[in-house]
């Protein structure tokens, strides 16, 4: 049973300024966890083809008329490569496709069409690393350790990226190690943090 009176007495011995700091830190951790669970996340590959968010938010205007027939990518070829693509609408045509290499900070694409030749052209720009950003990438894994003294251990770990400044990432981790057969020692664990420069 919890000794409420004892807990209250211990809390009363903590200075008020420190209690306020604990409360603010707890509130910030709560906001971070809520953002981690319900905030906007990058698109999952299982989502298939979804509309992209515009990189330019200016309203569209009427453009020039084409002087030649519009050159399109045959829908049959696109469907053969990507059966899940949403291109069934007879009033829409595919004017260009592109494959974007992995971009750690995202990418922006712009598709243009030459009104003289009717050919579409897509360009991609890799976005710069942000100066500051909260992160929530998770890593859960297992490993094997062979120490210089001959001890062998199995380990399980959980790591989470927390904050980044440009390419420097702050990461928290929790690790547990278990001695394998014949190894000396006991089950151990620790929590810690890493500061990584990624390039």
GROMACS .gro file of C-alpha atoms in nm:
model
  199
    1UNK     CA    1   0.000   0.000   0.000
    2UNK     CA    2   0.126   0.347  -0.086
    3UNK     CA    3   0.209   0.569   0.210
    4UNK     CA    4   0.032   0.888   0.096
    5UNK     CA    5   0.145   1.085   0.401
    6UNK     CA    6   0.511   0.986   0.349
    7UNK     CA    7   0.496   1.077  -0.020
    8UNK     CA    8   0.339   1.414   0.064
    9UNK     CA    9   0.609   1.487   0.321
   10UNK     CA   10   0.883   1.407   0.068
   11UNK     CA   11   0.719   1.629  -0.193
   12UNK     CA   12   0.701   1.916   0.057
   13UNK     CA   13   1.079   1.900   0.107
   14UNK     CA   14   1.143   1.972  -0.264
   15UNK     CA   15   1.192   2.347  -0.335
   16UNK     CA   16   0.901   2.512  -0.520
   17UNK     CA   17   1.123   2.630  -0.805
   18UNK     CA   18   1.237   2.272  -0.867
   19UNK     CA   19   0.876   2.149  -0.854
   20UNK     CA   20   0.780   2.408  -1.117
   21UNK     CA   21   1.071   2.291  -1.336
   22UNK     CA   22   0.954   1.930  -1.300
   23UNK     CA   23   0.600   2.031  -1.393
   24UNK     CA   24   0.715   2.221  -1.703
   25UNK     CA   25   0.942   1.933  -1.809
   26UNK     CA   26   0.659   1.683  -1.759
   27UNK     CA   27   0.422   1.901  -1.963
   28UNK     CA   28   0.676   1.927  -2.248
   29UNK     CA   29   0.730   1.551  -2.246
   30UNK     CA   30   0.351   1.499  -2.260
   31UNK     CA   31   0.318   1.737  -2.559
   32UNK     CA   32   0.607   1.558  -2.734
   33UNK     CA   33   0.446   1.217  -2.681
   34UNK     CA   34   0.108   1.340  -2.808
   35UNK     CA   35   0.277   1.485  -3.117
   36UNK     CA   36   0.467   1.158  -3.165
   37UNK     CA   37   0.146   0.956  -3.165
   38UNK     CA   38  -0.102   1.184  -3.347
   39UNK     CA   39   0.112   1.436  -3.536
   40UNK     CA   40   0.162   1.430  -3.914
   41UNK     CA   41   0.383   1.141  -4.025
   42UNK     CA   42   0.561   1.071  -4.352
   43UNK     CA   43   0.366   0.863  -4.599
   44UNK     CA   44   0.391   0.488  -4.551
   45UNK     CA   45   0.467   0.275  -4.860
   46UNK     CA   46   0.152   0.074  -4.787
   47UNK     CA   47  -0.058   0.387  -4.855
   48UNK     CA   48  -0.002   0.343  -5.230
   49UNK     CA   49  -0.046   0.643  -5.459
   50UNK     CA   50  -0.183   0.947  -5.276
   51UNK     CA   51  -0.204   1.312  -5.382
   52UNK     CA   52   0.103   1.514  -5.291
   53UNK     CA   53   0.096   1.837  -5.094
   54UNK     CA   54   0.172   2.135  -5.323
   55UNK     CA   55   0.516   2.292  -5.275
   56UNK     CA   56   0.382   2.626  -5.408
   57UNK     CA   57   0.053   2.752  -5.263
   58UNK     CA   58  -0.024   3.013  -5.532
   59UNK     CA   59  -0.364   2.973  -5.705
   60UNK     CA   60  -0.359   2.820  -6.054
   61UNK     CA   61  -0.433   3.044  -6.353
   62UNK     CA   62  -0.521   2.982  -6.717
   63UNK     CA   63  -0.206   2.907  -6.915
   64UNK     CA   64  -0.111   2.902  -7.283
   65UNK     CA   65  -0.291   2.680  -7.535
   66UNK     CA   66  -0.087   2.393  -7.678
   67UNK     CA   67   0.009   2.431  -8.043
   68UNK     CA   68   0.068   2.057  -8.081
   69UNK     CA   69  -0.100   1.747  -7.939
   70UNK     CA   70  -0.006   1.684  -7.577
   71UNK     CA   71   0.249   1.403  -7.547
   72UNK     CA   72   0.140   1.162  -7.276
   73UNK     CA   73   0.275   0.848  -7.113
   74UNK     CA   74   0.055   0.554  -7.223
   75UNK     CA   75  -0.172   0.446  -6.938
   76UNK     CA   76  -0.119   0.080  -7.031
   77UNK     CA   77   0.255   0.114  -6.966
   78UNK     CA   78   0.193   0.292  -6.634
   79UNK     CA   79  -0.062   0.030  -6.524
   80UNK     CA   80   0.178  -0.251  -6.617
   81UNK     CA   81   0.444  -0.098  -6.392
   82UNK     CA   82   0.210   0.028  -6.117
   83UNK     CA   83  -0.125  -0.161  -6.114
   84UNK     CA   84  -0.241   0.032  -5.805
   85UNK     CA   85  -0.206   0.376  -5.972
   86UNK     CA   86  -0.529   0.580  -5.988
   87UNK     CA   87  -0.535   0.663  -6.360
   88UNK     CA   88  -0.872   0.521  -6.471
   89UNK     CA   89  -1.041   0.860  -6.524
   90UNK     CA   90  -1.080   0.899  -6.904
   91UNK     CA   91  -1.055   1.278  -6.869
   92UNK     CA   92  -0.703   1.259  -6.723
   93UNK     CA   93  -0.374   1.169  -6.887
   94UNK     CA   94  -0.031   1.088  -6.746
   95UNK     CA   95   0.212   1.351  -6.874
   96UNK     CA   96   0.524   1.249  -6.682
   97UNK     CA   97   0.656   1.006  -6.425
   98UNK     CA   98   0.965   1.015  -6.208
   99UNK     CA   99   1.149   0.811  -5.949
  100UNK     CA  100   1.289   1.005  -5.654
  101UNK     CA  101   1.592   0.866  -5.475
  102UNK     CA  102   1.568   0.838  -5.096
  103UNK     CA  103   1.573   1.187  -4.946
  104UNK     CA  104   1.633   1.206  -4.569
  105UNK     CA  105   1.484   1.555  -4.548
  106UNK     CA  106   1.224   1.520  -4.823
  107UNK     CA  107   1.219   1.648  -5.178
  108UNK     CA  108   1.022   1.889  -5.397
  109UNK     CA  109   0.923   1.806  -5.754
  110UNK     CA  110   0.808   2.041  -6.029
  111UNK     CA  111   0.659   1.910  -6.354
  112UNK     CA  112   0.656   2.147  -6.652
  113UNK     CA  113   0.519   2.105  -7.004
  114UNK     CA  114   0.665   2.256  -7.319
  115UNK     CA  115   0.373   2.422  -7.502
  116UNK     CA  116   0.555   2.397  -7.837
  117UNK     CA  117   0.655   2.027  -7.828
  118UNK     CA  118   0.392   1.902  -7.579
  119UNK     CA  119   0.657   1.716  -7.376
  120UNK     CA  120   0.650   1.717  -6.996
  121UNK     CA  121   0.962   1.750  -6.783
  122UNK     CA  122   0.996   1.684  -6.410
  123UNK     CA  123   1.273   1.824  -6.189
  124UNK     CA  124   1.343   1.732  -5.829
  125UNK     CA  125   1.522   1.929  -5.556
  126UNK     CA  126   1.641   1.758  -5.239
  127UNK     CA  127   1.550   1.966  -4.933
  128UNK     CA  128   1.820   2.093  -4.698
  129UNK     CA  129   1.844   1.960  -4.343
  130UNK     CA  130   1.639   2.178  -4.105
  131UNK     CA  131   1.817   2.398  -3.851
  132UNK     CA  132   1.603   2.251  -3.573
  133UNK     CA  133   1.340   1.977  -3.566
  134UNK     CA  134   1.180   1.733  -3.324
  135UNK     CA  135   1.210   1.372  -3.437
  136UNK     CA  136   1.041   1.041  -3.362
  137UNK     CA  137   1.223   0.771  -3.558
  138UNK     CA  138   1.228   0.446  -3.357
  139UNK     CA  139   1.476   0.157  -3.363
  140UNK     CA  140   1.407  -0.176  -3.194
  141UNK     CA  141   1.665  -0.449  -3.229
  142UNK     CA  142   1.873  -0.732  -3.094
  143UNK     CA  143   2.245  -0.796  -3.112
  144UNK     CA  144   2.541  -1.005  -3.008
  145UNK     CA  145   2.850  -0.889  -2.817
  146UNK     CA  146   3.190  -1.062  -2.800
  147UNK     CA  147   3.406  -0.888  -2.539
  148UNK     CA  148   3.788  -0.885  -2.536
  149UNK     CA  149   3.788  -1.098  -2.219
  150UNK     CA  150   3.593  -1.372  -2.402
  151UNK     CA  151   3.251  -1.295  -2.253
  152UNK     CA  152   2.957  -1.329  -2.490
  153UNK     CA  153   2.631  -1.145  -2.442
  154UNK     CA  154   2.302  -1.108  -2.621
  155UNK     CA  155   2.139  -0.767  -2.613
  156UNK     CA  156   1.810  -0.604  -2.690
  157UNK     CA  157   1.777  -0.232  -2.741
  158UNK     CA  158   1.533   0.046  -2.812
  159UNK     CA  159   1.655   0.376  -2.955
  160UNK     CA  160   1.461   0.688  -3.045
  161UNK     CA  161   1.567   1.003  -3.227
  162UNK     CA  162   1.453   1.304  -3.024
  163UNK     CA  163   1.587   1.632  -3.165
  164UNK     CA  164   1.810   1.741  -3.450
  165UNK     CA  165   2.009   2.053  -3.534
  166UNK     CA  166   2.105   2.028  -3.902
  167UNK     CA  167   2.278   1.685  -3.927
  168UNK     CA  168   2.345   1.645  -3.554
  169UNK     CA  169   2.087   1.416  -3.391
  170UNK     CA  170   2.015   1.362  -3.020
  171UNK     CA  171   1.903   1.006  -2.953
  172UNK     CA  172   1.782   0.831  -2.637
  173UNK     CA  173   1.835   0.460  -2.582
  174UNK     CA  174   1.752   0.175  -2.346
  175UNK     CA  175   1.965  -0.142  -2.359
  176UNK     CA  176   1.951  -0.477  -2.178
  177UNK     CA  177   2.230  -0.737  -2.199
  178UNK     CA  178   2.212  -1.106  -2.103
  179UNK     CA  179   2.522  -1.327  -2.055
  180UNK     CA  180   2.529  -1.630  -2.285
  181UNK     CA  181   2.614  -1.984  -2.169
  182UNK     CA  182   2.932  -1.999  -1.963
  183UNK     CA  183   2.978  -1.621  -1.949
  184UNK     CA  184   3.032  -1.453  -1.616
  185UNK     CA  185   2.807  -1.176  -1.500
  186UNK     CA  186   2.440  -1.103  -1.469
  187UNK     CA  187   2.162  -0.941  -1.665
  188UNK     CA  188   2.233  -0.570  -1.697
  189UNK     CA  189   2.056  -0.274  -1.842
  190UNK     CA  190   2.099   0.097  -1.888
  191UNK     CA  191   1.941   0.404  -2.039
  192UNK     CA  192   2.147   0.672  -2.205
  193UNK     CA  193   2.178   0.918  -2.486
  194UNK     CA  194   2.379   0.956  -2.805
  195UNK     CA  195   2.480   1.260  -3.006
  196UNK     CA  196   2.532   1.161  -3.368
  197UNK     CA  197   2.651   1.343  -3.678
  198UNK     CA  198   2.490   1.179  -3.981
  199UNK     CA  199   2.620   1.220  -4.334
   0.00000   0.00000   0.00000
